[in-house]
Amino acid sequence: MKNILRELRAEQGWSQQALGERLDVSRQTINALETGKYDPSIRLAFKIARLFDKSVEEIFSDEGE
């Protein structure tokens, strides 16, 4: 699954650790999300979307799109 999480995080000037703390997940989870090695749960995807004031679809997309 592709995502723009890294770009959104960079716009805020947050480290992976800082974003992880805001989302209550580890830095390793943020790294795995950003590199496409981990797809978030629905709950985490919505939490990320709310944090950045975007829709889930604006942040995450299928590889085939």
PDB file of N, CA, C and O in Angstrom:
ATOM      1  N   MET A   1       0.834  -1.170   0.000  1.00  0.00           N
ATOM      2  CA  MET A   1       0.000   0.000   0.000  1.00  0.00           C
ATOM      3  C   MET A   1       0.891   1.249   0.000  1.00  0.00           C
ATOM      4  O   MET A   1       1.793   1.362   0.821  1.00  0.00           O
ATOM      5  N   LYS A   2       0.642   2.138  -0.917  1.00  0.00           N
ATOM      6  CA  LYS A   2       1.396   3.388  -0.968  1.00  0.00           C
ATOM      7  C   LYS A   2       0.782   4.389   0.007  1.00  0.00           C
ATOM      8  O   LYS A   2      -0.409   4.337   0.303  1.00  0.00           O
ATOM      9  N   ASN A   3       1.636   5.299   0.491  1.00  0.00           N
ATOM     10  CA  ASN A   3       1.120   6.350   1.362  1.00  0.00           C
ATOM     11  C   ASN A   3       2.040   7.568   1.288  1.00  0.00           C
ATOM     12  O   ASN A   3       3.156   7.495   0.796  1.00  0.00           O
ATOM     13  N   ILE A   4       1.513   8.675   1.781  1.00  0.00           N
ATOM     14  CA  ILE A   4       2.277   9.929   1.798  1.00  0.00           C
ATOM     15  C   ILE A   4       2.641  10.322   3.231  1.00  0.00           C
ATOM     16  O   ILE A   4       2.870  11.491   3.522  1.00  0.00           O
ATOM     17  N   LEU A   5       2.717   9.339   4.090  1.00  0.00           N
ATOM     18  CA  LEU A   5       2.978   9.597   5.505  1.00  0.00           C
ATOM     19  C   LEU A   5       4.300  10.321   5.722  1.00  0.00           C
ATOM     20  O   LEU A   5       4.380  11.274   6.498  1.00  0.00           O
ATOM     21  N   ARG A   6       5.337   9.894   5.034  1.00  0.00           N
ATOM     22  CA  ARG A   6       6.656  10.527   5.190  1.00  0.00           C
ATOM     23  C   ARG A   6       6.588  12.015   4.835  1.00  0.00           C
ATOM     24  O   ARG A   6       7.134  12.858   5.537  1.00  0.00           O
ATOM     25  N   GLU A   7       5.912  12.325   3.736  1.00  0.00           N
ATOM     26  CA  GLU A   7       5.784  13.725   3.308  1.00  0.00           C
ATOM     27  C   GLU A   7       4.987  14.551   4.322  1.00  0.00           C
ATOM     28  O   GLU A   7       5.375  15.675   4.652  1.00  0.00           O
ATOM     29  N   LEU A   8       3.893  13.976   4.812  1.00  0.00           N
ATOM     30  CA  LEU A   8       3.078  14.689   5.802  1.00  0.00           C
ATOM     31  C   LEU A   8       3.868  14.931   7.087  1.00  0.00           C
ATOM     32  O   LEU A   8       3.804  16.015   7.671  1.00  0.00           O
ATOM     33  N   ARG A   9       4.606  13.928   7.505  1.00  0.00           N
ATOM     34  CA  ARG A   9       5.420  14.054   8.722  1.00  0.00           C
ATOM     35  C   ARG A   9       6.488  15.123   8.534  1.00  0.00           C
ATOM     36  O   ARG A   9       6.704  15.966   9.419  1.00  0.00           O
ATOM     37  N   ALA A  10       7.138  15.130   7.374  1.00  0.00           N
ATOM     38  CA  ALA A  10       8.197  16.108   7.100  1.00  0.00           C
ATOM     39  C   ALA A  10       7.643  17.533   7.087  1.00  0.00           C
ATOM     40  O   ALA A  10       8.292  18.461   7.570  1.00  0.00           O
ATOM     41  N   GLU A  11       6.440  17.703   6.534  1.00  0.00           N
ATOM     42  CA  GLU A  11       5.822  19.030   6.518  1.00  0.00           C
ATOM     43  C   GLU A  11       5.643  19.584   7.928  1.00  0.00           C
ATOM     44  O   GLU A  11       5.713  20.792   8.143  1.00  0.00           O
ATOM     45  N   GLN A  12       5.404  18.700   8.880  1.00  0.00           N
ATOM     46  CA  GLN A  12       5.212  19.119  10.272  1.00  0.00           C
ATOM     47  C   GLN A  12       6.537  19.255  11.017  1.00  0.00           C
ATOM     48  O   GLN A  12       6.565  19.753  12.137  1.00  0.00           O
ATOM     49  N   GLY A  13       7.617  18.750  10.413  1.00  0.00           N
ATOM     50  CA  GLY A  13       8.916  18.795  11.074  1.00  0.00           C
ATOM     51  C   GLY A  13       9.044  17.780  12.194  1.00  0.00           C
ATOM     52  O   GLY A  13       9.846  17.960  13.107  1.00  0.00           O
ATOM     53  N   TRP A  14       8.268  16.704  12.118  1.00  0.00           N
ATOM     54  CA  TRP A  14       8.270  15.686  13.155  1.00  0.00           C
ATOM     55  C   TRP A  14       9.217  14.548  12.792  1.00  0.00           C
ATOM     56  O   TRP A  14       9.322  14.153  11.637  1.00  0.00           O
ATOM     57  N   SER A  15       9.881  14.002  13.782  1.00  0.00           N
ATOM     58  CA  SER A  15      10.668  12.782  13.595  1.00  0.00           C
ATOM     59  C   SER A  15       9.705  11.598  13.587  1.00  0.00           C
ATOM     60  O   SER A  15       8.527  11.727  13.956  1.00  0.00           O
ATOM     61  N   GLN A  16      10.222  10.435  13.189  1.00  0.00           N
ATOM     62  CA  GLN A  16       9.398   9.227  13.270  1.00  0.00           C
ATOM     63  C   GLN A  16       8.989   8.972  14.713  1.00  0.00           C
ATOM     64  O   GLN A  16       7.851   8.571  14.981  1.00  0.00           O
ATOM     65  N   GLN A  17       9.899   9.226  15.638  1.00  0.00           N
ATOM     66  CA  GLN A  17       9.604   9.033  17.060  1.00  0.00           C
ATOM     67  C   GLN A  17       8.467   9.951  17.509  1.00  0.00           C
ATOM     68  O   GLN A  17       7.545   9.520  18.201  1.00  0.00           O
ATOM     69  N   ALA A  18       8.532  11.216  17.101  1.00  0.00           N
ATOM     70  CA  ALA A  18       7.500  12.185  17.501  1.00  0.00           C
ATOM     71  C   ALA A  18       6.137  11.799  16.947  1.00  0.00           C
ATOM     72  O   ALA A  18       5.120  11.900  17.647  1.00  0.00           O
ATOM     73  N   LEU A  19       6.101  11.366  15.693  1.00  0.00           N
ATOM     74  CA  LEU A  19       4.828  10.945  15.110  1.00  0.00           C
ATOM     75  C   LEU A  19       4.312   9.705  15.822  1.00  0.00           C
ATOM     76  O   LEU A  19       3.121   9.613  16.139  1.00  0.00           O
ATOM     77  N   GLY A  20       5.200   8.771  16.090  1.00  0.00           N
ATOM     78  CA  GLY A  20       4.799   7.576  16.816  1.00  0.00           C
ATOM     79  C   GLY A  20       4.178   7.893  18.164  1.00  0.00           C
ATOM     80  O   GLY A  20       3.163   7.304  18.547  1.00  0.00           O
ATOM     81  N   GLU A  21       4.763   8.857  18.870  1.00  0.00           N
ATOM     82  CA  GLU A  21       4.223   9.255  20.173  1.00  0.00           C
ATOM     83  C   GLU A  21       2.831   9.853  20.021  1.00  0.00           C
ATOM     84  O   GLU A  21       1.946   9.588  20.835  1.00  0.00           O
ATOM     85  N   ARG A  22       2.619  10.642  18.977  1.00  0.00           N
ATOM     86  CA  ARG A  22       1.298  11.238  18.746  1.00  0.00           C
ATOM     87  C   ARG A  22       0.244  10.182  18.409  1.00  0.00           C
ATOM     88  O   ARG A  22      -0.930  10.358  18.705  1.00  0.00           O
ATOM     89  N   LEU A  23       0.686   9.097  17.774  1.00  0.00           N
ATOM     90  CA  LEU A  23      -0.241   8.044  17.364  1.00  0.00           C
ATOM     91  C   LEU A  23      -0.260   6.865  18.333  1.00  0.00           C
ATOM     92  O   LEU A  23      -1.003   5.909  18.135  1.00  0.00           O
ATOM     93  N   ASP A  24       0.579   6.917  19.359  1.00  0.00           N
ATOM     94  CA  ASP A  24       0.680   5.854  20.357  1.00  0.00           C
ATOM     95  C   ASP A  24       1.155   4.537  19.744  1.00  0.00           C
ATOM     96  O   ASP A  24       0.631   3.465  20.044  1.00  0.00           O
ATOM     97  N   VAL A  25       2.145   4.654  18.820  1.00  0.00           N
ATOM     98  CA  VAL A  25       2.797   3.483  18.233  1.00  0.00           C
ATOM     99  C   VAL A  25       4.305   3.720  18.284  1.00  0.00           C
ATOM    100  O   VAL A  25       4.764   4.823  18.553  1.00  0.00           O
ATOM    101  N   SER A  26       5.080   2.684  17.992  1.00  0.00           N
ATOM    102  CA  SER A  26       6.531   2.814  18.052  1.00  0.00           C
ATOM    103  C   SER A  26       7.106   3.517  16.823  1.00  0.00           C
ATOM    104  O   SER A  26       6.455   3.592  15.773  1.00  0.00           O
ATOM    105  N   ARG A  27       8.335   3.979  16.959  1.00  0.00           N
ATOM    106  CA  ARG A  27       9.048   4.562  15.819  1.00  0.00           C
ATOM    107  C   ARG A  27       9.202   3.520  14.728  1.00  0.00           C
ATOM    108  O   ARG A  27       9.115   3.822  13.541  1.00  0.00           O
ATOM    109  N   GLN A  28       9.409   2.267  15.130  1.00  0.00           N
ATOM    110  CA  GLN A  28       9.564   1.187  14.165  1.00  0.00           C
ATOM    111  C   GLN A  28       8.294   0.990  13.342  1.00  0.00           C
ATOM    112  O   GLN A  28       8.372   0.687  12.145  1.00  0.00           O
ATOM    113  N   THR A  29       7.148   1.167  13.967  1.00  0.00           N
ATOM    114  CA  THR A  29       5.883   1.062  13.239  1.00  0.00           C
ATOM    115  C   THR A  29       5.781   2.169  12.201  1.00  0.00           C
ATOM    116  O   THR A  29       5.378   1.919  11.059  1.00  0.00           O
ATOM    117  N   ILE A  30       6.172   3.385  12.573  1.00  0.00           N
ATOM    118  CA  ILE A  30       6.135   4.505  11.626  1.00  0.00           C
ATOM    119  C   ILE A  30       7.071   4.213  10.460  1.00  0.00           C
ATOM    120  O   ILE A  30       6.711   4.409   9.289  1.00  0.00           O
ATOM    121  N   ASN A  31       8.266   3.718  10.749  1.00  0.00           N
ATOM    122  CA  ASN A  31       9.212   3.377   9.691  1.00  0.00           C
ATOM    123  C   ASN A  31       8.624   2.311   8.761  1.00  0.00           C
ATOM    124  O   ASN A  31       8.719   2.434   7.535  1.00  0.00           O
ATOM    125  N   ALA A  32       8.013   1.288   9.321  1.00  0.00           N
ATOM    126  CA  ALA A  32       7.426   0.218   8.509  1.00  0.00           C
ATOM    127  C   ALA A  32       6.278   0.731   7.653  1.00  0.00           C
ATOM    128  O   ALA A  32       6.125   0.326   6.495  1.00  0.00           O
ATOM    129  N   LEU A  33       5.479   1.641   8.192  1.00  0.00           N
ATOM    130  CA  LEU A  33       4.398   2.246   7.412  1.00  0.00           C
ATOM    131  C   LEU A  33       4.965   3.050   6.245  1.00  0.00           C
ATOM    132  O   LEU A  33       4.511   2.919   5.098  1.00  0.00           O
ATOM    133  N   GLU A  34       5.959   3.878   6.530  1.00  0.00           N
ATOM    134  CA  GLU A  34       6.527   4.758   5.507  1.00  0.00           C
ATOM    135  C   GLU A  34       7.216   3.980   4.393  1.00  0.00           C
ATOM    136  O   GLU A  34       7.216   4.424   3.247  1.00  0.00           O
ATOM    137  N   THR A  35       7.790   2.842   4.713  1.00  0.00           N
ATOM    138  CA  THR A  35       8.501   2.057   3.702  1.00  0.00           C
ATOM    139  C   THR A  35       7.604   1.020   3.039  1.00  0.00           C
ATOM    140  O   THR A  35       8.067   0.268   2.180  1.00  0.00           O
ATOM    141  N   GLY A  36       6.331   0.988   3.420  1.00  0.00           N
ATOM    142  CA  GLY A  36       5.386   0.062   2.801  1.00  0.00           C
ATOM    143  C   GLY A  36       5.519  -1.374   3.258  1.00  0.00           C
ATOM    144  O   GLY A  36       4.968  -2.279   2.644  1.00  0.00           O
ATOM    145  N   LYS A  37       6.212  -1.599   4.355  1.00  0.00           N
ATOM    146  CA  LYS A  37       6.384  -2.963   4.876  1.00  0.00           C
ATOM    147  C   LYS A  37       5.249  -3.371   5.806  1.00  0.00           C
ATOM    148  O   LYS A  37       5.159  -4.526   6.212  1.00  0.00           O
ATOM    149  N   TYR A  38       4.387  -2.422   6.137  1.00  0.00           N
ATOM    150  CA  TYR A  38       3.302  -2.672   7.085  1.00  0.00           C
ATOM    151  C   TYR A  38       2.099  -1.857   6.662  1.00  0.00           C
ATOM    152  O   TYR A  38       2.219  -0.665   6.363  1.00  0.00           O
ATOM    153  N   ASP A  39       0.935  -2.500   6.590  1.00  0.00           N
ATOM    154  CA  ASP A  39      -0.317  -1.803   6.317  1.00  0.00           C
ATOM    155  C   ASP A  39      -1.005  -1.552   7.653  1.00  0.00           C
ATOM    156  O   ASP A  39      -1.110  -2.460   8.483  1.00  0.00           O
ATOM    157  N   PRO A  40      -1.479  -0.331   7.872  1.00  0.00           N
ATOM    158  CA  PRO A  40      -2.080  -0.012   9.168  1.00  0.00           C
ATOM    159  C   PRO A  40      -3.431  -0.690   9.346  1.00  0.00           C
ATOM    160  O   PRO A  40      -4.117  -1.007   8.367  1.00  0.00           O
ATOM    161  N   SER A  41      -3.795  -0.879  10.593  1.00  0.00           N
ATOM    162  CA  SER A  41      -5.158  -1.320  10.887  1.00  0.00           C
ATOM    163  C   SER A  41      -6.107  -0.187  10.494  1.00  0.00           C
ATOM    164  O   SER A  41      -5.682   0.963  10.305  1.00  0.00           O
ATOM    165  N   ILE A  42      -7.356  -0.507  10.360  1.00  0.00           N
ATOM    166  CA  ILE A  42      -8.355   0.530  10.041  1.00  0.00           C
ATOM    167  C   ILE A  42      -8.335   1.613  11.109  1.00  0.00           C
ATOM    168  O   ILE A  42      -8.344   2.807  10.803  1.00  0.00           O
ATOM    169  N   ARG A  43      -8.263   1.204  12.352  1.00  0.00           N
ATOM    170  CA  ARG A  43      -8.247   2.158  13.464  1.00  0.00           C
ATOM    171  C   ARG A  43      -7.051   3.098  13.365  1.00  0.00           C
ATOM    172  O   ARG A  43      -7.190   4.316  13.519  1.00  0.00           O
ATOM    173  N   LEU A  44      -5.863   2.552  13.089  1.00  0.00           N
ATOM    174  CA  LEU A  44      -4.664   3.386  12.976  1.00  0.00           C
ATOM    175  C   LEU A  44      -4.753   4.287  11.748  1.00  0.00           C
ATOM    176  O   LEU A  44      -4.372   5.456  11.806  1.00  0.00           O
ATOM    177  N   ALA A  45      -5.275   3.779  10.645  1.00  0.00           N
ATOM    178  CA  ALA A  45      -5.412   4.596   9.432  1.00  0.00           C
ATOM    179  C   ALA A  45      -6.298   5.808   9.702  1.00  0.00           C
ATOM    180  O   ALA A  45      -5.973   6.931   9.291  1.00  0.00           O
ATOM    181  N   PHE A  46      -7.406   5.617  10.405  1.00  0.00           N
ATOM    182  CA  PHE A  46      -8.286   6.732  10.736  1.00  0.00           C
ATOM    183  C   PHE A  46      -7.626   7.700  11.718  1.00  0.00           C
ATOM    184  O   PHE A  46      -7.801   8.916  11.613  1.00  0.00           O
ATOM    185  N   LYS A  47      -6.867   7.168  12.654  1.00  0.00           N
ATOM    186  CA  LYS A  47      -6.154   8.012  13.621  1.00  0.00           C
ATOM    187  C   LYS A  47      -5.144   8.902  12.894  1.00  0.00           C
ATOM    188  O   LYS A  47      -5.022  10.096  13.194  1.00  0.00           O
ATOM    189  N   ILE A  48      -4.425   8.328  11.915  1.00  0.00           N
ATOM    190  CA  ILE A  48      -3.472   9.092  11.118  1.00  0.00           C
ATOM    191  C   ILE A  48      -4.202  10.170  10.321  1.00  0.00           C
ATOM    192  O   ILE A  48      -3.782  11.328  10.285  1.00  0.00           O
ATOM    193  N   ALA A  49      -5.302   9.793   9.701  1.00  0.00           N
ATOM    194  CA  ALA A  49      -6.077  10.747   8.895  1.00  0.00           C
ATOM    195  C   ALA A  49      -6.567  11.914   9.752  1.00  0.00           C
ATOM    196  O   ALA A  49      -6.474  13.078   9.340  1.00  0.00           O
ATOM    197  N   ARG A  50      -7.072  11.626  10.940  1.00  0.00           N
ATOM    198  CA  ARG A  50      -7.542  12.702  11.833  1.00  0.00           C
ATOM    199  C   ARG A  50      -6.393  13.614  12.247  1.00  0.00           C
ATOM    200  O   ARG A  50      -6.544  14.839  12.276  1.00  0.00           O
ATOM    201  N   LEU A  51      -5.239  13.034  12.551  1.00  0.00           N
ATOM    202  CA  LEU A  51      -4.093  13.824  12.980  1.00  0.00           C
ATOM    203  C   LEU A  51      -3.686  14.832  11.909  1.00  0.00           C
ATOM    204  O   LEU A  51      -3.365  15.985  12.223  1.00  0.00           O
ATOM    205  N   PHE A  52      -3.718  14.414  10.652  1.00  0.00           N
ATOM    206  CA  PHE A  52      -3.300  15.290   9.557  1.00  0.00           C
ATOM    207  C   PHE A  52      -4.468  16.014   8.888  1.00  0.00           C
ATOM    208  O   PHE A  52      -4.278  16.721   7.899  1.00  0.00           O
ATOM    209  N   ASP A  53      -5.681  15.837   9.417  1.00  0.00           N
ATOM    210  CA  ASP A  53      -6.881  16.479   8.886  1.00  0.00           C
ATOM    211  C   ASP A  53      -7.064  16.175   7.399  1.00  0.00           C
ATOM    212  O   ASP A  53      -7.268  17.069   6.578  1.00  0.00           O
ATOM    213  N   LYS A  54      -6.937  14.901   7.076  1.00  0.00           N
ATOM    214  CA  LYS A  54      -7.121  14.428   5.702  1.00  0.00           C
ATOM    215  C   LYS A  54      -7.973  13.170   5.738  1.00  0.00           C
ATOM    216  O   LYS A  54      -8.154  12.565   6.780  1.00  0.00           O
ATOM    217  N   SER A  55      -8.475  12.773   4.572  1.00  0.00           N
ATOM    218  CA  SER A  55      -9.204  11.502   4.500  1.00  0.00           C
ATOM    219  C   SER A  55      -8.200  10.359   4.404  1.00  0.00           C
ATOM    220  O   SER A  55      -7.047  10.564   3.996  1.00  0.00           O
ATOM    221  N   VAL A  56      -8.639   9.182   4.762  1.00  0.00           N
ATOM    222  CA  VAL A  56      -7.785   8.004   4.655  1.00  0.00           C
ATOM    223  C   VAL A  56      -7.318   7.840   3.215  1.00  0.00           C
ATOM    224  O   VAL A  56      -6.147   7.546   2.949  1.00  0.00           O
ATOM    225  N   GLU A  57      -8.228   8.092   2.260  1.00  0.00           N
ATOM    226  CA  GLU A  57      -7.897   7.929   0.840  1.00  0.00           C
ATOM    227  C   GLU A  57      -6.861   8.940   0.359  1.00  0.00           C
ATOM    228  O   GLU A  57      -6.139   8.666  -0.598  1.00  0.00           O
ATOM    229  N   GLU A  58      -6.779  10.097   1.009  1.00  0.00           N
ATOM    230  CA  GLU A  58      -5.756  11.084   0.628  1.00  0.00           C
ATOM    231  C   GLU A  58      -4.358  10.630   1.069  1.00  0.00           C
ATOM    232  O   GLU A  58      -3.373  11.034   0.457  1.00  0.00           O
ATOM    233  N   ILE A  59      -4.291   9.819   2.095  1.00  0.00           N
ATOM    234  CA  ILE A  59      -3.008   9.390   2.652  1.00  0.00           C
ATOM    235  C   ILE A  59      -2.581   8.029   2.108  1.00  0.00           C
ATOM    236  O   ILE A  59      -1.414   7.835   1.791  1.00  0.00           O
ATOM    237  N   PHE A  60      -3.528   7.105   1.988  1.00  0.00           N
ATOM    238  CA  PHE A  60      -3.216   5.743   1.579  1.00  0.00           C
ATOM    239  C   PHE A  60      -3.881   5.403   0.254  1.00  0.00           C
ATOM    240  O   PHE A  60      -5.006   5.809  -0.002  1.00  0.00           O
ATOM    241  N   SER A  61      -3.167   4.659  -0.575  1.00  0.00           N
ATOM    242  CA  SER A  61      -3.746   4.183  -1.836  1.00  0.00           C
ATOM    243  C   SER A  61      -3.221   2.787  -2.154  1.00  0.00           C
ATOM    244  O   SER A  61      -2.119   2.416  -1.732  1.00  0.00           O
ATOM    245  N   ASP A  62      -3.997   2.046  -2.925  1.00  0.00           N
ATOM    246  CA  ASP A  62      -3.560   0.720  -3.362  1.00  0.00           C
ATOM    247  C   ASP A  62      -2.396   0.859  -4.323  1.00  0.00           C
ATOM    248  O   ASP A  62      -2.310   1.825  -5.079  1.00  0.00           O
ATOM    249  N   GLU A  63      -1.528  -0.131  -4.320  1.00  0.00           N
ATOM    250  CA  GLU A  63      -0.375  -0.137  -5.237  1.00  0.00           C
ATOM    251  C   GLU A  63      -0.809  -0.009  -6.686  1.00  0.00           C
ATOM    252  O   GLU A  63      -0.144   0.616  -7.490  1.00  0.00           O
ATOM    253  N   GLY A  64      -1.941  -0.620  -7.035  1.00  0.00           N
ATOM    254  CA  GLY A  64      -2.388  -0.659  -8.416  1.00  0.00           C
ATOM    255  C   GLY A  64      -2.937   0.650  -8.955  1.00  0.00           C
ATOM    256  O   GLY A  64      -3.202   0.782 -10.131  1.00  0.00           O
ATOM    257  N   GLU A  65      -3.132   1.630  -8.106  1.00  0.00           N
ATOM    258  CA  GLU A  65      -3.729   2.893  -8.554  1.00  0.00           C
ATOM    259  C   GLU A  65      -2.709   3.813  -9.155  1.00  0.00           C
ATOM    260  O   GLU A  65      -1.579   3.803  -8.856  1.00  0.00           O
TER     261      GLU A  65
END
